[in-house]
Coordinates of C-alpha atoms in Angstrom, one line a residue:
F6 CA 73.7 112.2 -57.0
L7 CA 76.4 114.4 -55.5
V8 CA 79.1 112.1 -56.8
A9 CA 77.7 112.3 -60.3
A10 CA 77.3 116.1 -60.1
A11 CA 80.9 116.4 -58.9
A12 CA 82.2 114.2 -61.7
L13 CA 80.3 116.3 -64.2
W14 CA 81.7 119.5 -62.7
V15 CA 85.3 118.2 -62.9
A16 CA 84.8 117.0 -66.5
A17 CA 83.4 120.4 -67.5
F18 CA 86.2 122.2 -65.7
G19 CA 88.7 120.0 -67.5
A20 CA 87.1 120.7 -70.9
L21 CA 87.2 124.5 -70.1
V22 CA 90.9 124.4 -69.3
F23 CA 91.7 122.3 -72.4
F24 CA 89.8 124.7 -74.8
A25 CA 91.2 127.8 -73.0
H26 CA 94.7 126.5 -73.6
R27 CA 93.9 125.8 -77.3
V28 CA 92.7 129.3 -77.8
S29 CA 95.4 131.1 -75.8
Q30 CA 98.5 129.2 -77.0
P31 CA 98.4 130.7 -80.6
I32 CA 97.9 134.1 -79.2
Q33 CA 100.8 133.7 -76.8
Q34 CA 103.0 132.5 -79.7
L35 CA 102.0 135.6 -81.8
T36 CA 102.6 137.9 -78.9
A37 CA 106.1 136.4 -78.3
A38 CA 106.9 136.7 -82.0
L39 CA 105.7 140.4 -82.1
R40 CA 108.0 141.1 -79.2
R41 CA 111.0 139.5 -81.0
L42 CA 110.2 141.4 -84.2
G43 CA 109.8 144.7 -82.2
A44 CA 113.3 144.0 -80.7
G45 CA 114.7 143.8 -84.2
D46 CA 114.7 140.0 -84.9
T47 CA 113.4 140.0 -88.4
S48 CA 113.6 136.2 -88.5
A49 CA 110.7 135.9 -86.0
R50 CA 107.9 133.7 -87.4
V51 CA 104.9 131.9 -86.0
P52 CA 103.7 128.4 -87.0
A53 CA 101.0 128.3 -89.7
G54 CA 97.7 128.6 -87.9
A55 CA 94.2 127.5 -88.7
S56 CA 91.9 129.3 -91.1
D57 CA 90.1 131.3 -88.2
E58 CA 90.8 134.9 -87.3
V59 CA 93.8 134.0 -85.2
G60 CA 95.3 131.8 -87.9
Q61 CA 94.8 134.7 -90.4
A62 CA 96.5 137.1 -88.0
M63 CA 99.4 134.6 -87.7
A64 CA 99.7 134.3 -91.5
S65 CA 99.6 138.1 -91.8
F66 CA 102.3 138.4 -89.2
N67 CA 104.6 136.1 -91.1
E68 CA 104.0 138.0 -94.4
M69 CA 104.7 141.3 -92.6
A70 CA 107.9 139.9 -91.0
E71 CA 109.1 138.7 -94.4
E72 CA 108.5 142.1 -96.0
L73 CA 110.4 143.8 -93.2
A74 CA 113.3 141.4 -93.6
R75 CA 113.4 142.0 -97.3
G76 CA 113.2 145.7 -96.9
R77 CA 116.0 145.6 -94.3
E78 CA 118.2 143.6 -96.7
R79 CA 117.5 146.1 -99.5
L80 CA 118.5 149.0 -97.2
L81 CA 121.7 147.3 -96.1
F82 CA 122.5 146.5 -99.8
F83 CA 122.1 150.1 -100.8
A84 CA 124.0 151.4 -97.8
R85 CA 127.0 149.3 -98.9
L86 CA 126.9 150.8 -102.4
E87 CA 127.5 154.3 -101.0

């Protein structure tokens, strides 16, 4: 009985670690990209995510970064005209 209980506990712990990694990895990628963008790297993008809330946040980040890059390019263009 104890061996079966220990095996079940180890399997449950392994599943917990696996799912925690699957959830936290996209958030870590998004956080790293936000830091890069905040430091001025307008080329920072994150991989396309799933259709859940985190995936939508990642897609919104990519759209925001693209708009910032375009706006920066427009500003540089107009600055050169002066």
